Amino acid sequence: MSTVAPSLPRTALRAAFHVGVDGGGSGTRACLQDAAGRALGRGEAGPSGLSQGVEQAWRHVDAALAAAFAAAGIDRPPCGAIAIGLGLAGANVERLRGAFLAADPGYAACRLDNDAIAMLVGAHAGGAGIVVAAGTGSVAVAQDALGGRRLIGGWGFPAGDEGSGAWLGLEAVRLAQAAVDGRAAASALAAAVLDACGG
């Protein structure tokens, strides 16, 4: 049974390969399937969060896709034979979303949403539920029984993303600086941060 939603364009339904992409501030992962939904290979590449640049995002999506085809032992076909769905950090920013989609190199179908929405749909098979993610950034998203969604956070570092790796790192540096100033107690954490940052 195909995993492609019936609302996709006919070109997507005819595509020989389907690819799901998860991309954020630290990395990009691609999962390659055939038209029947059988997993063929996976690939990884550098960050593809849109706030880091649309050109970089496409470059790393392309590299992850190439790695997935290589892992599957399949020569990579032209983009027109591939339907691609992407969950990328920053896709909820209309300017970035528009620029990314305008640079589509010609996939049979290209669908883009925020990575948090992709996580929500994947975790709950499109049904009601909630997902909280804390990686490089942080975000929470929920969907109710009627399909209504609410996105919390995900504003990006340094203004938001509380609880994320980037935010925790900044807080650790602030603590270490305060310890050097005498505004906070010296601690093993402060010493380790200072050591890692070169004093």
Short mmCIF file of C-alpha atoms in Angstrom, two decimals:
data_model
loop_
_atom_site.label_atom_id
_atom_site.label_comp_id
_atom_site.label_asym_id
_atom_site.label_seq_id
_atom_site.Cartn_x
_atom_site.Cartn_y
_atom_site.Cartn_z
CA MET A 1 0.00 0.00 0.00
CA SER A 2 1.35 3.41 -0.94
CA THR A 3 2.21 5.88 1.81
CA VAL A 4 1.44 8.86 -0.45
CA ALA A 5 -1.67 10.79 0.52
CA PRO A 6 -4.37 10.72 -2.19
CA SER A 7 -4.45 14.53 -2.22
CA LEU A 8 -0.96 14.68 -3.75
CA PRO A 9 -0.65 15.60 -7.44
CA ARG A 10 -0.74 12.81 -10.02
CA THR A 11 2.95 13.39 -10.70
CA ALA A 12 3.67 12.40 -7.09
CA LEU A 13 1.58 9.25 -7.40
CA ARG A 14 3.59 8.27 -10.50
CA ALA A 15 6.99 9.05 -8.92
CA ALA A 16 9.22 5.99 -8.67
CA PHE A 17 10.68 7.14 -5.35
CA HIS A 18 9.33 8.93 -2.29
CA VAL A 19 11.59 10.72 0.17
CA GLY A 20 10.88 12.06 3.64
CA VAL A 21 13.31 14.65 4.98
CA ASP A 22 13.75 15.90 8.55
CA GLY A 23 15.98 18.95 8.79
CA GLY A 24 16.99 21.31 11.56
CA GLY A 25 19.82 23.35 12.96
CA SER A 26 22.18 20.42 13.49
CA GLY A 27 21.53 18.00 10.67
CA THR A 28 19.38 16.60 7.89
CA ARG A 29 18.05 13.06 7.59
CA ALA A 30 16.46 11.56 4.48
CA CYS A 31 14.49 8.32 4.23
CA LEU A 32 14.08 6.83 0.75
CA GLN A 33 11.14 4.59 -0.19
CA ASP A 34 9.88 3.06 -3.39
CA ALA A 35 6.41 3.89 -4.71
CA ALA A 36 4.93 1.01 -2.67
CA GLY A 37 6.25 2.49 0.58
CA ARG A 38 9.10 0.01 1.11
CA ALA A 39 12.11 1.58 2.87
CA LEU A 40 15.21 1.47 0.67
CA GLY A 41 17.86 3.60 2.35
CA ARG A 42 18.67 6.46 4.68
CA GLY A 43 21.13 9.33 4.42
CA GLU A 44 22.37 12.19 6.57
CA ALA A 45 24.00 15.56 5.93
CA GLY A 46 24.59 18.93 7.57
CA PRO A 47 21.97 21.37 8.88
CA SER A 48 19.01 22.45 6.75
CA GLY A 49 17.15 24.77 9.11
CA LEU A 50 15.92 27.56 6.84
CA SER A 51 17.15 30.33 9.14
CA GLN A 52 20.70 29.26 8.23
CA GLY A 53 20.05 29.92 4.55
CA VAL A 54 17.93 28.46 1.77
CA GLU A 55 20.93 27.61 -0.42
CA GLN A 56 22.55 25.65 2.41
CA ALA A 57 19.26 23.90 3.16
CA TRP A 58 18.89 22.65 -0.42
CA ARG A 59 22.58 21.66 -0.55
CA HIS A 60 22.25 19.52 2.57
CA VAL A 61 18.90 18.06 1.51
CA ASP A 62 20.57 17.07 -1.75
CA ALA A 63 23.54 15.52 0.09
CA ALA A 64 21.26 13.53 2.44
CA LEU A 65 19.23 12.33 -0.54
CA ALA A 66 22.39 11.28 -2.41
CA ALA A 67 23.53 9.36 0.70
CA ALA A 68 20.14 7.60 0.90
CA PHE A 69 20.35 6.47 -2.72
CA ALA A 70 23.94 5.34 -2.19
CA ALA A 71 22.91 3.36 0.91
CA ALA A 72 20.20 1.71 -1.16
CA GLY A 73 22.69 0.85 -3.93
CA ILE A 74 20.58 2.70 -6.50
CA ASP A 75 21.81 5.21 -9.07
CA ARG A 76 20.12 8.49 -8.31
CA PRO A 77 17.44 9.33 -10.89
CA PRO A 78 16.45 12.82 -12.08
CA CYS A 79 14.40 14.89 -9.62
CA GLY A 80 11.29 14.32 -11.75
CA ALA A 81 11.24 10.68 -10.60
CA ILE A 82 11.14 11.67 -6.92
CA ALA A 83 8.33 12.97 -4.71
CA ILE A 84 9.79 14.71 -1.66
CA GLY A 85 8.20 15.75 1.61
CA LEU A 86 10.23 17.95 3.94
CA GLY A 87 9.85 18.87 7.59
CA LEU A 88 12.34 21.71 8.04
CA ALA A 89 12.93 24.06 10.95
CA GLY A 90 11.92 27.57 9.95
CA ALA A 91 9.37 26.52 7.33
CA ASN A 92 6.69 28.41 9.27
CA VAL A 93 8.43 31.71 8.31
CA GLU A 94 6.64 32.63 5.09
CA ARG A 95 9.59 34.48 3.51
CA LEU A 96 11.93 31.52 4.04
CA ARG A 97 9.29 29.00 2.99
CA GLY A 98 8.61 30.86 -0.24
CA ALA A 99 12.30 31.20 -1.09
CA PHE A 100 12.92 27.50 -0.43
CA LEU A 101 10.00 26.34 -2.58
CA ALA A 102 10.98 28.74 -5.36
CA ALA A 103 14.37 26.99 -5.52
CA ASP A 104 12.81 23.50 -5.97
CA PRO A 105 15.01 21.83 -8.60
CA GLY A 106 12.05 20.04 -10.23
CA TYR A 107 10.81 17.23 -8.00
CA ALA A 108 7.68 15.36 -9.12
CA ALA A 109 6.10 16.78 -5.97
CA CYS A 110 7.63 18.94 -3.24
CA ARG A 111 5.76 19.42 0.04
CA LEU A 112 7.22 21.50 2.88
CA ASP A 113 6.12 22.00 6.47
CA ASN A 114 7.69 22.91 9.77
CA ASP A 115 9.71 20.08 11.32
CA ALA A 116 7.51 20.19 14.43
CA ILE A 117 4.38 19.52 12.34
CA ALA A 118 6.16 16.63 10.61
CA MET A 119 7.07 15.18 14.02
CA LEU A 120 3.50 15.54 15.23
CA VAL A 121 2.03 13.81 12.18
CA GLY A 122 4.64 11.06 12.33
CA ALA A 123 4.32 10.44 16.07
CA HIS A 124 0.53 10.27 16.09
CA ALA A 125 -0.19 9.03 12.54
CA GLY A 126 -2.07 12.24 11.82
CA GLY A 127 -4.30 11.95 14.88
CA ALA A 128 -4.62 13.96 18.07
CA GLY A 129 -1.56 14.26 20.28
CA ILE A 130 1.32 16.42 21.39
CA VAL A 131 5.05 16.48 20.69
CA VAL A 132 7.74 18.38 22.59
CA ALA A 133 11.15 18.47 20.94
CA ALA A 134 14.38 19.82 22.36
CA GLY A 135 17.45 19.51 20.18
CA THR A 136 19.44 22.42 18.79
CA GLY A 137 16.18 24.35 19.19
CA SER A 138 12.97 23.61 21.09
CA VAL A 139 9.28 23.56 20.20
CA ALA A 140 5.98 22.03 21.25
CA VAL A 141 3.02 21.31 18.98
CA ALA A 142 -0.37 19.77 19.67
CA GLN A 143 -3.30 18.63 17.56
CA ASP A 144 -6.80 18.18 18.95
CA ALA A 145 -9.41 15.62 17.92
CA LEU A 146 -10.89 18.04 15.35
CA GLY A 147 -7.53 18.61 13.66
CA GLY A 148 -6.85 22.02 15.19
CA ARG A 149 -3.17 22.67 15.86
CA ARG A 150 -1.25 24.86 18.29
CA LEU A 151 2.46 25.56 18.00
CA ILE A 152 4.36 26.87 21.03
CA GLY A 153 7.96 28.12 20.93
CA GLY A 154 10.30 27.40 18.07
CA TRP A 155 11.09 31.11 17.80
CA GLY A 156 14.77 30.42 17.26
CA PHE A 157 17.94 31.09 19.18
CA PRO A 158 18.77 33.33 21.00
CA ALA A 159 15.37 34.98 21.42
CA GLY A 160 13.57 31.71 22.16
CA ASP A 161 14.14 27.95 22.11
CA GLU A 162 14.25 27.66 25.90
CA GLY A 163 15.47 24.25 27.03
CA SER A 164 17.27 23.56 23.75
CA GLY A 165 20.92 22.65 23.36
CA ALA A 166 21.76 26.13 22.09
CA TRP A 167 19.94 27.79 25.02
CA LEU A 168 21.54 25.46 27.60
CA GLY A 169 24.97 26.23 26.16
CA LEU A 170 24.39 29.98 26.40
CA GLU A 171 23.14 29.65 29.99
CA ALA A 172 26.23 27.60 30.89
CA VAL A 173 28.51 30.32 29.48
CA ARG A 174 26.59 32.97 31.42
CA LEU A 175 27.04 30.96 34.62
CA ALA A 176 30.77 30.58 33.99
CA GLN A 177 31.16 34.32 33.35
CA ALA A 178 29.27 35.11 36.54
CA ALA A 179 31.58 32.75 38.46
CA VAL A 180 34.65 34.54 37.06
CA ASP A 181 33.13 37.87 38.14
CA GLY A 182 32.31 36.54 41.61
CA ARG A 183 28.55 36.96 41.01
CA ALA A 184 28.01 33.21 41.22
CA ALA A 185 29.69 30.43 43.15
CA ALA A 186 32.58 28.67 41.45
CA SER A 187 31.42 25.20 40.43
CA ALA A 188 32.61 22.18 38.51
CA LEU A 189 30.25 23.16 35.69
CA ALA A 190 31.63 26.71 35.52
CA ALA A 191 35.19 25.37 35.53
CA ALA A 192 34.40 22.87 32.76
CA VAL A 193 32.77 25.55 30.61
CA LEU A 194 35.72 27.91 31.07
CA ASP A 195 38.10 25.09 30.18
CA ALA A 196 36.11 24.19 27.07
CA CYS A 197 35.99 27.84 25.97
CA GLY A 198 39.68 28.39 26.54
CA GLY A 199 39.34 30.49 29.66
#
